[in-house]
Amino acid sequence: MTDPSTATGTDLTADVLVAGGGPAGAWAAVKAAEAGANVVLADKGYLGTSGATAAAGTGVWYVEPDPAAREAAMASREGLGGHLADRAWMARVLDQTYANMNELAEISKYPFPVGPDGRQIRRGLQGPEYMRRMRVRVRRAGVRVLDHSPVTELLADGSGAVAGAAGRRLRAGGEFRVRAGAVVLATGGCAFLSRALGCDVNTGDGALFAAEAGAELSGMEFSNAYAIAPAFTSVTKTAFYSFATFYRADGTVLEGAGSQKGRSVIARTLLDEPVLCRIDRATPDERAAMRLAQPNFFLPFDRQGIDPFHDLFPVTLLAEGTVRGTGGIRITGPDCSTSVPGLYAAGDAATRELICGGFTGGGSHNAAWAMSSGTWAGQGAARHAAALGGGAARRRTRPLGAAGIRPAGRPALDHREVTAAVRAEVLPYDKNYLRHGDRLAPALAALDDTWRALRDGLAGAGVDGARARSAAAMAAHARWMYRAALARTETRGMHKREDRPGADPAQHFRLVTGGLDEIWTRPETAVAAVAP
Amino acid sequence: MIEVVSAARCVACDVCVKVCPTDVFERGPDGVPVIARQGDCQTCFMCEAHCPTDALYVAPFSDPAPPGSPHADEAALGPALGAYRRIVGWGSGRTPGSRADKNHLFTRRVRVVPERPED
C-alpha cells in the first residue's frame, strides 16, 4: 500500500477494502488490520457520524457467559423471528459480542455506566461516544480512512472474484479506485431516504454491488420496519413508545394501538387521519432513565416546548426498510463470506436472519450482529487476501457497475425522478407495511418499469453520479423486497400478509433472492453452517 | 434541519464541514461554514455534538423552518445552542453522558414483551 501520508487518494492498493464506516465497517477494518492486512476504509459520509448507530443510543445483546442466561437470551426471540434463526450463529454472536464489548471497555476506554455493585454495565451504547472511539481505534490500527467517499461499484478479476472497488470523492473531488485482495461490504441497510434518524446514508448500495458481482440476498421480505417518531421530525426510538398511549385527533383513545403489538393500527389510522400520542405510562424513574439513555430523543420535544409525558403530540411512522428489517446479502460461511470469492458482508448490509430470523425488535441484536459480523468479515477478508499473496492488489480488474453508472442508452433520467418513483412504491403504509398481494403486485410492476427506465438512461457526474447509483440501489432493493414478499405466501416474522394470515409450516425456510433485470427467489436449501 | 451557524461563536475549525455525514456545509469566504445543502440535512444532530464552540443549532424539524421562525434566529435561541453537546457530555471538564446511560433498561423491557411482534 502507498504511504498514507503521501498517497494522492485516487488510485490505491490494499489487502482489504472496507466499504462503509458504521460499526460493522469499523470493526471489520480494525480486525483486518490486526490480522496483518493493509486496510482502506471508504465511507460515503464520515466514519464516526455515519449511519443508524452513530446518531442513536442502543441496547446491545450482551449476555454474561452463563449457560442459563445465554439459553434464555437465545430462546426469548425465536418465536418473534418466525423460527428462522440459527442457534449456532446466535451462540457465536453472543460470544463475539461479549469479547468486543469488553474490548470497548479495555482498549477504547468506553465510559460505560457503573452499577450499584461497582461493576460496569456493558449492555448499552451511546452512538456518538461509541463511534467517536471506534474512529480513533480504526486510525490507530493504521487503516487509511477515506471520508465523504462513496463506493460506487466493485471491481472483479478475470475469474469473477472481487478485486477492489471504485467510487467518488465528494469533498476532495474526482474518483478513487482501490484494488484489493478482498472487499467487505458494510454499507448498511436501506431506509429509502425516509429521514429516520441517521439513515439517509443507508440506501442499500452494498446489496446492489453484491448482486452485480453475482452474490445472493436472503430475507428480503423482512424489510417492512417502520419506526415511531414525532410528526415532521427525524428522531426514532420506538422502545420509548411502549410507555405511550395513542389517541385520535378528537382525544379518544386509539384502541389497539401500541409500539410493539399494535403499530399496524397506527399505520392504518395514519392513512386517513392524524394519530396523537402521549408518553403517559412511564414512572418518574423511567422518565429520567429515558433522558439518560437517548438524550436526542428529547431534542424535538424540548425545542418545540412539548412535554411528551403530559402533552399530546402528533406521530408518524418512518420507514426503516432493511435497516431494522433483517434482509440483506446472503452469508455463506462462518467468516461472513458470500457466494462470490473475495466478497464479505457485515452489519445491516448482510442478512441478520441467522440470529434474528424475520424480526428484530430494535438495535440490540443489530448492534451485536454489527460488531460480530464485522469482526469475522474483517478477519476473513484478511485471510483471503493473505492467501492470494502480494500480487492480489495488482490484478487486472474490470468494473462491475451497470444500473445508474453505465446505462444502456443515452443518459436522460434525473436521479431525483428515480428516487421519487421508488419512494412512492415503498414508503406508503398500505403498500409495504400493511402488505397484501393485490397491492404488492402492482407496486412491483411499477418498480420494474422504473428499473427498465433507469437501466436505459440513468447516470451522473460527481456527486450526482454517486446519487444515481444510490437511486439505482434503492430501486433494486425495493424490487427484491416485493418479489420476496410476494413469494412468501404466508405471515412470518415481521412479514405480515393481510391476504395470507398465519404461518404456513411448509414455508419454514429462508428465502433467497437474486438477479437484477430478472429477479428470482428460491427456498434456501443449506444453511450457512458455523463449522465449515 | 440545520438552521443556524453562529459567526460570533465559530472559530472556523471546519469540524462540522468534516463530520457531517451528508456533507451539508461548505467553508465560507471568511472561514465560517455556510449551510450549502440544507436539503441534504438528515436532522441527526451530529454536527451540534461535535462543534467545540456550540456555534450550531439544528431545528427539530425534517424540513426547513418557515420564514421568521425563532428556530432560525440565533438571538431567540440563546441557551439552546450547545444544549445537546452538554448532555452528550463532550467538552472539557464534562462527564461523558454514556456514564449515566440507561439503554440496558429499555432493552430488557423489549425482551419481556410477549411473543408476536404485533397484532
XYZ file of C-alpha atoms in Angstrom:
651
model
C 0.000 0.000 0.000
C 1.102 3.524 -0.683
C 2.373 5.527 2.277
C -0.788 7.105 3.713
C 0.964 10.423 4.228
C 1.857 10.862 0.589
C -0.810 8.988 -1.350
C -2.954 11.090 -3.630
C -6.112 9.200 -2.739
C -7.085 8.421 -6.294
C -5.531 5.055 -7.067
C -4.674 2.853 -4.119
C -3.890 -0.748 -3.413
C -4.689 -2.618 -0.219
C -5.135 -6.102 1.116
C -8.656 -5.327 2.299
C -11.084 -2.596 1.300
C -13.957 -1.946 3.697
C -16.943 -0.101 2.223
C -18.866 1.638 4.997
C -17.913 3.353 8.228
C -20.633 2.414 10.690
C -19.923 -0.044 13.488
C -19.683 -3.112 11.235
C -17.221 -1.410 8.881
C -15.179 -0.009 11.756
C -14.848 -3.421 13.435
C -14.054 -5.053 10.087
C -11.279 -2.556 9.439
C -9.798 -2.936 12.943
C -9.851 -6.733 12.849
C -8.475 -6.963 9.314
C -5.636 -4.636 10.300
C -4.947 -6.626 13.485
C -4.726 -9.728 11.296
C -1.892 -8.053 9.429
C -3.715 -6.631 6.423
C -3.223 -3.220 4.864
C -6.708 -1.749 5.015
C -8.548 1.110 3.352
C -11.984 2.096 4.646
C -14.217 4.283 2.468
C -17.427 5.827 3.767
C -19.946 7.938 1.880
C -20.198 10.199 4.938
C -17.792 10.276 7.864
C -16.516 7.380 9.941
C -17.785 8.383 13.383
C -21.078 10.047 12.446
C -22.408 7.961 9.551
C -25.338 5.629 9.808
C -28.082 4.427 12.078
C -25.909 3.776 15.152
C -23.817 6.935 15.432
C -26.792 9.232 15.927
C -28.681 6.938 18.311
C -28.395 5.082 21.575
C -28.838 1.354 21.566
C -29.057 -1.634 23.818
C -26.595 -4.402 22.993
C -27.236 -8.159 23.043
C -24.545 -8.626 25.674
C -25.095 -11.613 27.915
C -22.694 -12.928 30.536
C -21.251 -16.353 29.611
C -23.605 -18.134 31.989
C -25.265 -21.088 30.233
C -28.732 -20.407 31.673
C -28.605 -16.710 30.784
C -27.347 -17.496 27.276
C -30.072 -20.095 26.776
C -32.760 -17.622 27.885
C -31.347 -14.933 25.593
C -31.474 -17.248 22.595
C -34.907 -18.661 23.366
C -36.563 -15.296 24.029
C -36.794 -14.159 20.448
C -37.034 -17.295 18.346
C -40.801 -17.128 18.041
C -40.775 -13.450 17.106
C -38.433 -14.231 14.250
C -40.637 -16.974 12.859
C -38.156 -19.690 13.902
C -35.736 -18.832 11.103
C -32.734 -18.043 13.280
C -29.891 -20.473 13.882
C -28.791 -21.432 17.400
C -25.146 -21.972 16.490
C -24.920 -18.487 14.955
C -26.686 -16.958 17.945
C -24.234 -18.631 20.311
C -21.172 -17.387 18.468
C -22.607 -13.847 18.154
C -23.149 -13.839 21.920
C -19.534 -14.961 22.401
C -18.090 -12.424 19.961
C -20.230 -9.542 21.202
C -19.129 -10.261 24.753
C -15.497 -10.108 23.650
C -15.933 -6.938 21.588
C -17.833 -5.050 24.282
C -15.078 -5.928 26.701
C -12.534 -4.609 24.195
C -14.515 -1.391 24.025
C -14.115 -1.059 27.782
C -10.497 -2.118 27.965
C -8.944 -0.869 24.728
C -11.178 2.061 23.795
C -11.910 3.026 27.418
C -15.580 3.480 26.533
C -17.150 5.164 29.580
C -19.780 2.613 30.492
C -22.182 3.303 33.355
C -21.367 1.627 36.653
C -23.970 -0.395 38.561
C -24.616 -0.438 42.308
C -22.228 -3.401 42.637
C -19.393 -1.264 41.272
C -19.224 -3.200 38.002
C -19.644 -1.627 34.572
C -22.958 -2.228 32.822
C -21.997 -3.175 29.276
C -25.438 -3.768 27.797
C -25.893 -0.465 26.014
C -24.006 2.031 23.865
C -24.459 5.673 23.023
C -23.838 6.175 19.346
C -21.824 9.396 19.292
C -19.426 8.179 22.006
C -19.146 4.650 20.566
C -18.412 5.710 17.026
C -16.044 8.512 18.003
C -13.965 5.951 19.867
C -14.175 3.434 17.011
C -12.784 6.061 14.653
C -9.815 6.547 16.964
C -9.226 2.795 17.110
C -9.505 2.375 13.339
C -6.939 5.090 12.744
C -4.591 3.777 15.422
C -4.731 0.413 13.683
C -3.154 2.111 10.662
C -6.233 1.988 8.455
C -6.410 4.573 5.704
C -9.821 6.266 6.008
C -11.499 7.939 3.047
C -14.386 10.058 4.351
C -17.027 11.524 2.058
C -16.047 8.873 -0.446
C -18.965 6.673 -1.524
C -18.039 3.428 -3.200
C -19.999 3.276 -6.444
C -19.031 -0.145 -7.782
C -16.957 -3.260 -7.246
C -14.068 -4.419 -9.386
C -13.548 -8.032 -10.386
C -10.609 -10.002 -11.709
C -10.698 -12.259 -14.743
C -12.186 -15.131 -12.754
C -15.056 -13.038 -11.402
C -13.572 -12.788 -7.912
C -13.972 -9.387 -6.299
C -10.716 -7.440 -6.542
C -11.479 -3.955 -5.246
C -13.885 -1.082 -5.616
C -14.182 2.363 -7.129
C -16.058 5.465 -6.051
C -16.260 9.222 -5.900
C -14.545 11.666 -3.546
C -17.290 14.139 -2.735
C -15.192 16.758 -0.957
C -11.753 16.198 -2.471
C -13.231 15.835 -5.931
C -12.625 13.197 -8.556
C -12.846 9.447 -8.426
C -10.987 6.834 -6.457
C -10.051 3.257 -7.070
C -8.795 0.733 -4.545
C -7.540 -2.568 -5.883
C -7.607 -5.081 -3.068
C -7.360 -8.761 -2.275
C -10.809 -8.753 -0.698
C -13.711 -6.392 -0.045
C -16.023 -6.134 2.976
C -19.411 -4.571 2.271
C -20.596 -2.812 5.415
C -22.757 -0.196 3.761
C -25.831 -0.615 5.971
C -29.422 -1.475 5.127
C -31.821 0.604 3.070
C -34.272 3.129 4.556
C -35.171 4.865 1.281
C -34.184 8.382 2.431
C -37.091 8.363 4.885
C -35.281 10.744 7.258
C -35.349 8.118 10.005
C -32.590 9.108 12.431
C -29.175 8.782 10.803
C -30.439 6.583 7.981
C -30.224 8.820 4.928
C -26.802 7.393 4.119
C -28.371 3.905 4.129
C -29.588 3.489 0.569
C -28.766 -0.174 0.104
C -25.750 0.476 -2.116
C -23.871 -2.629 -0.977
C -26.670 -5.005 -1.910
C -26.609 -3.656 -5.461
C -22.815 -4.029 -5.663
C -23.073 -7.572 -4.324
C -25.790 -8.560 -6.795
C -23.778 -7.151 -9.674
C -20.898 -9.365 -8.596
C -23.246 -12.357 -8.544
C -23.922 -12.659 -4.810
C -27.296 -13.634 -3.402
C -29.614 -11.943 -0.915
C -31.688 -13.525 1.807
C -34.717 -12.487 3.836
C -35.612 -9.538 1.649
C -39.277 -9.977 2.584
C -38.322 -8.913 6.116
C -37.990 -5.317 5.058
C -41.050 -3.512 6.392
C -39.710 -1.957 9.574
C -41.307 1.368 10.459
C -40.312 3.430 13.498
C -42.449 5.824 15.510
C -41.332 9.459 15.527
C -42.956 12.784 16.384
C -44.530 14.058 13.138
C -42.208 16.190 10.997
C -39.100 15.122 12.921
C -36.338 12.558 12.490
C -35.882 11.095 15.946
C -36.918 7.454 16.175
C -36.776 5.499 19.410
C -39.663 3.096 19.257
C -38.749 1.431 22.568
C -39.821 4.531 24.478
C -43.288 4.416 22.948
C -44.018 1.240 24.867
C -44.881 3.730 27.637
C -47.244 5.698 25.399
C -50.967 5.887 24.795
C -52.178 6.765 21.313
C -55.168 8.957 20.545
C -57.324 10.119 17.674
C -57.463 13.818 16.847
C -60.663 14.150 18.896
C -58.834 12.984 22.011
C -60.360 9.489 22.228
C -58.002 6.590 22.777
C -56.972 4.756 19.599
C -57.924 1.235 20.601
C -55.396 -1.466 19.883
C -52.593 0.949 19.050
C -49.180 0.339 20.589
C -45.483 0.452 19.899
C -44.972 -3.324 19.753
C -48.283 -5.005 19.296
C -50.484 -2.531 17.515
C -48.079 -0.495 15.444
C -50.097 -1.578 12.417
C -53.172 0.056 13.971
C -51.225 3.302 13.973
C -50.252 2.769 10.334
C -53.813 2.010 9.277
C -55.133 5.089 11.085
C -52.432 7.361 9.678
C -53.654 6.555 6.171
C -56.759 8.647 6.872
C -56.204 10.842 9.907
C -53.554 12.044 12.333
C -52.537 9.973 15.341
C -51.630 11.708 18.577
C -49.542 10.350 21.386
C -48.592 10.970 24.977
C -45.924 9.046 26.870
C -48.149 8.829 29.912
C -47.387 5.385 31.314
C -43.797 5.948 32.445
C -42.966 6.356 36.105
C -40.821 9.328 37.135
C -37.810 6.999 37.345
C -38.464 5.680 33.860
C -38.817 9.205 32.503
C -35.471 10.143 33.962
C -33.913 6.977 32.539
C -35.183 7.833 29.056
C -33.407 11.170 29.115
C -30.165 9.486 30.078
C -30.499 6.634 27.556
C -31.018 8.718 24.454
C -30.708 12.440 25.041
C -31.535 13.372 21.455
C -34.949 11.713 21.792
C -35.942 14.812 23.748
C -34.461 17.425 21.417
C -37.553 17.630 19.178
C -39.763 17.962 22.236
C -37.665 20.341 24.284
C -37.007 22.547 21.290
C -40.694 22.756 20.412
C -41.754 23.302 24.021
C -43.615 19.981 24.179
C -43.663 17.896 27.351
C -44.101 14.405 25.879
C -45.168 12.997 29.247
C -48.098 15.431 29.549
C -48.826 16.966 26.145
C -50.426 15.264 23.163
C -48.234 15.392 20.067
C -48.746 14.022 16.538
C -46.703 10.987 15.499
C -45.678 9.431 12.208
C -44.056 6.165 11.125
C -40.750 6.456 9.304
C -39.617 3.644 7.017
C -36.557 1.756 8.209
C -36.697 -0.858 5.454
C -33.845 -3.301 5.863
C -32.063 -1.167 8.475
C -34.281 -2.703 11.118
C -35.660 -5.377 8.864
C -33.453 -8.447 8.667
C -32.921 -8.975 4.932
C -29.582 -8.424 3.204
C -26.651 -10.022 1.434
C -26.611 -13.782 1.968
C -23.825 -15.116 4.157
C -22.386 -18.456 3.037
C -19.660 -19.128 5.597
C -18.676 -18.523 9.215
C -16.300 -15.756 8.102
C -19.235 -13.809 6.622
C -18.159 -14.712 3.129
C -20.678 -14.565 0.302
C -21.110 -16.813 -2.713
C -18.563 -14.628 -4.578
C -14.847 -15.194 -3.845
C -13.230 -12.175 -2.226
C -16.537 -10.610 -1.149
C -17.614 -10.407 2.504
C -20.652 -8.753 4.091
C -21.238 -7.382 7.583
C -23.716 -5.402 9.646
C -27.062 -4.356 8.225
C -25.819 -4.864 4.653
C -25.880 -8.591 5.426
C -28.891 -10.665 6.354
C -29.500 -10.786 10.104
C -31.775 -13.794 9.841
C -29.010 -16.017 11.234
C -29.561 -14.534 14.692
C -32.993 -12.869 14.413
C -34.954 -14.751 11.782
C -37.634 -12.477 10.371
C -37.833 -9.853 13.089
C -35.612 -7.594 15.177
C -37.154 -5.538 17.938
C -34.561 -2.820 17.646
C -30.895 -2.057 17.938
C -29.819 -4.668 20.461
C -29.429 -7.615 18.085
C -28.331 -5.426 15.194
C -25.615 -3.862 17.341
C -24.387 -7.305 18.383
C -24.504 -8.519 14.783
C -22.637 -5.451 13.506
C -19.664 -5.928 15.811
C -19.595 -9.719 15.448
C -20.075 -9.949 11.706
C -17.692 -7.015 11.223
C -15.041 -8.877 13.187
C -15.470 -12.100 11.208
C -15.711 -10.383 7.830
C -12.573 -8.338 8.529
C -10.620 -11.389 9.643
C -11.973 -13.489 6.767
C -11.119 -10.837 4.191
C -7.597 -10.511 5.620
C -7.115 -14.291 5.416
C -8.423 -14.360 1.852
C -6.086 -11.555 0.794
C -3.110 -13.211 2.503
C -3.832 -16.495 0.741
C -3.848 -14.712 -2.618
C -0.371 -13.340 -1.963
C 1.211 -9.972 -2.583
C 0.196 -9.570 -6.207
C -3.518 -9.748 -5.496
C -3.923 -5.990 -5.372
C -2.256 -5.581 -8.744
C -4.579 -7.903 -10.633
C -6.091 -6.630 -13.852
C -9.625 -5.597 -12.919
C -12.834 -4.667 -14.610
C -15.631 -2.555 -13.102
C -18.929 -4.323 -12.430
C -21.342 -1.386 -12.149
C -24.227 -1.156 -14.612
C -27.501 0.412 -13.428
C -27.106 4.114 -12.737
C -23.495 4.246 -13.864
C -23.288 2.626 -17.311
C -26.759 2.973 -18.835
C -27.654 1.041 -21.948
C -28.848 4.184 -23.694
C -28.390 7.922 -23.581
C -28.430 9.348 -20.014
C -31.694 11.266 -19.839
C -33.062 10.499 -16.370
C -32.517 12.532 -13.237
C -31.755 10.534 -10.101
C -34.349 12.612 -8.222
C -37.111 11.303 -10.510
C -35.976 7.730 -9.925
C -35.799 8.189 -6.161
C -39.267 9.756 -6.094
C -40.696 6.889 -8.134
C -39.167 4.284 -5.811
C -40.273 6.063 -2.658
C -43.829 6.291 -3.987
C -43.970 2.482 -4.044
C -42.084 1.742 -0.834
C -42.915 4.341 1.800
C -46.770 4.194 1.826
C -48.012 2.119 4.739
C -50.672 0.385 2.639
C -48.050 -0.972 0.249
C -45.051 -2.046 2.292
C -46.270 -2.204 5.885
C -49.866 -3.445 5.548
C -48.982 -5.996 2.904
C -51.479 -7.593 0.544
C -50.735 -9.440 -2.689
C -53.180 -7.229 -4.573
C -51.158 -4.168 -3.676
C -47.658 -5.689 -3.764
C -48.015 -6.933 -7.353
C -48.849 -3.566 -8.984
C -46.215 -1.843 -6.840
C -43.626 -4.335 -8.094
C -44.771 -3.779 -11.682
C -44.276 -0.027 -11.274
C -40.814 -0.603 -9.785
C -39.913 -2.892 -12.679
C -40.849 -0.075 -15.070
C -38.660 2.311 -13.104
C -35.816 -0.207 -13.248
C -36.080 -0.601 -17.034
C -36.068 3.167 -17.477
C -33.041 3.679 -15.246
C -31.097 0.806 -16.837
C -31.543 2.654 -20.092
C -30.982 6.224 -19.061
C -29.628 6.923 -15.550
C -26.101 8.199 -14.893
C -24.426 11.277 -13.484
C -21.126 13.003 -12.865
C -19.504 13.702 -9.493
C -21.956 13.894 -6.612
C -24.857 13.224 -8.964
C -23.092 10.068 -10.103
C -22.993 8.743 -6.551
C -26.640 9.655 -6.114
C -27.606 7.980 -9.346
C -26.050 4.785 -8.010
C -27.917 5.132 -4.749
C -31.159 5.665 -6.658
C -30.494 2.514 -8.665
C -29.664 0.654 -5.460
C -32.962 1.700 -3.868
C -34.878 0.610 -6.973
C -33.169 -2.783 -6.909
C -33.734 -3.126 -3.171
C -37.455 -2.394 -3.465
C -37.829 -4.962 -6.243
C -36.061 -7.690 -4.226
C -38.250 -6.816 -1.244
C -41.523 -7.064 -3.095
C -40.544 -10.113 -5.153
C -39.686 -11.915 -1.916
C -42.805 -10.570 -0.179
C -44.961 -11.974 -2.973
C -43.094 -15.287 -2.904
C -43.625 -15.784 0.822
C -47.339 -16.513 0.719
C -47.782 -16.546 4.479
C -47.288 -14.401 7.569
C -43.971 -14.934 9.370
C -41.776 -12.615 11.470
C -42.368 -9.005 10.509
C -43.663 -10.014 7.081
C -47.435 -9.928 7.515
C -49.710 -10.541 4.579
C -53.297 -9.403 5.089
C -54.302 -11.900 2.415
C -52.208 -14.702 3.949
C -52.652 -14.524 7.725
C -50.910 -17.173 9.765
C -47.711 -19.111 9.254
C -47.575 -21.945 6.740
C -45.449 -24.802 8.136
C -44.478 -25.700 4.569
C -42.732 -22.319 4.250
C -40.490 -22.744 7.271
C -37.356 -21.825 5.308
C -35.302 -18.783 4.449
C -35.951 -17.259 1.076
C -33.001 -16.486 -1.186
C -33.350 -13.717 -3.772
C -31.110 -12.513 -6.562
C -30.853 -11.101 -10.029
C -31.056 -7.599 -11.427
C -33.015 -7.327 -14.667
C -34.741 -10.620 -13.890
C -35.304 -11.280 -10.210
C -35.641 -14.789 -8.833
C -36.379 -16.336 -5.467
C -35.806 -19.829 -4.111
C -36.054 -21.535 -0.749
C -32.702 -21.874 0.956
C -31.639 -25.481 0.960
C -28.465 -25.365 3.007
C -27.894 -23.142 5.998
C -24.588 -21.299 6.292
C -23.024 -23.623 8.793
C -20.870 -22.310 11.596
C -18.364 -25.098 11.151
C -17.086 -25.163 7.565
C -32.613 20.660 9.911
C -29.511 22.731 10.482
C -30.627 26.370 10.663
C -28.002 28.414 12.469
C -24.229 28.807 12.211
C -23.224 31.458 14.731
C -20.467 33.598 13.226
C -19.906 35.101 16.672
C -19.092 31.703 18.217
C -17.482 29.934 15.240
C -13.704 29.540 15.294
C -13.527 28.318 11.682
C -12.150 24.910 12.689
C -14.028 23.122 9.871
C -15.064 20.247 12.157
C -18.695 20.475 11.059
C -17.686 20.512 7.403
C -15.702 17.340 8.021
C -18.054 15.353 10.244
C -21.426 15.991 8.591
C -22.381 12.563 7.193
C -24.445 14.102 4.405
C -21.964 16.871 3.500
C -24.239 19.842 4.146
C -21.605 22.533 4.841
C -19.072 24.430 2.781
C -16.352 26.676 4.129
C -17.383 30.289 3.537
C -15.061 33.062 2.296
C -14.416 34.246 5.880
C -13.832 30.692 7.118
C -17.241 30.457 8.769
C -19.113 27.482 7.315
C -22.194 28.109 5.248
C -25.194 25.784 5.027
C -24.690 24.955 1.377
C -27.058 21.993 1.021
C -29.708 22.272 3.714
C -31.980 19.880 1.809
C -29.484 17.073 2.438
C -29.544 17.562 6.221
C -30.970 14.468 7.897
C -31.506 16.158 11.287
C -29.153 13.762 13.095
C -27.712 16.469 15.409
C -24.181 15.071 14.985
C -22.698 18.433 13.945
C -24.007 20.029 17.133
C -22.423 17.334 19.273
C -19.062 17.758 17.539
C -18.932 21.586 17.402
C -16.346 22.668 20.008
C -17.790 26.164 20.438
C -21.540 25.452 20.403
C -21.953 27.527 17.271
C -24.557 25.333 15.566
C -28.289 24.825 16.001
C -30.302 22.045 14.401
C -34.015 22.837 14.434
C -36.149 19.831 15.420
C -37.872 19.553 12.026
C -37.106 17.388 8.987
C -37.946 20.328 6.708
C -36.639 23.906 6.656
C -38.004 26.212 9.345
C -40.568 28.642 7.936
C -39.515 32.280 7.361
C -39.417 34.226 10.605
C -39.238 31.079 12.739
C -37.475 31.514 16.088
C -35.651 28.246 15.228
C -33.635 30.166 12.632
C -32.971 33.187 14.833
C -29.730 32.988 16.783
C -30.792 35.754 19.176
C -34.018 33.933 20.078
C -32.270 30.595 20.692
C -29.910 31.616 23.465
C -29.029 28.626 25.661
C -30.365 26.122 23.113
C -27.018 26.431 21.341
C -24.779 23.774 22.827
C -27.569 22.068 24.776
C -27.058 18.718 23.040
C -23.281 18.680 23.478
C -23.802 19.411 27.148
C -25.911 16.272 27.641
C -23.651 14.130 25.456
C -21.036 15.333 27.938
C -18.407 16.401 25.430
C -16.170 19.362 26.219
C -13.504 19.905 28.832
C -14.459 19.256 32.428
C -17.623 17.370 31.497
C -18.534 13.765 32.290
C -19.465 11.670 29.256
C -23.228 11.197 29.122
C -22.620 7.499 28.488
C -21.607 7.134 32.165
C -25.271 7.722 33.017
C -26.645 5.567 30.160
C -29.832 3.613 30.809
C -30.272 1.895 27.434
C -29.954 -1.502 29.095
C -33.213 -0.921 30.971
C -35.149 -0.486 27.750
C -33.594 -3.489 26.034
C -34.787 -5.646 28.882
C -38.273 -4.202 28.509
C -38.451 -5.194 24.844
C -37.378 -8.687 25.840
C -40.275 -9.209 28.219
C -42.908 -8.204 25.670
C -44.765 -11.414 24.888
C -44.420 -13.406 21.674
C -45.647 -11.994 18.364
C -44.162 -8.610 17.489
C -47.516 -7.113 16.633
C -51.156 -7.951 16.360
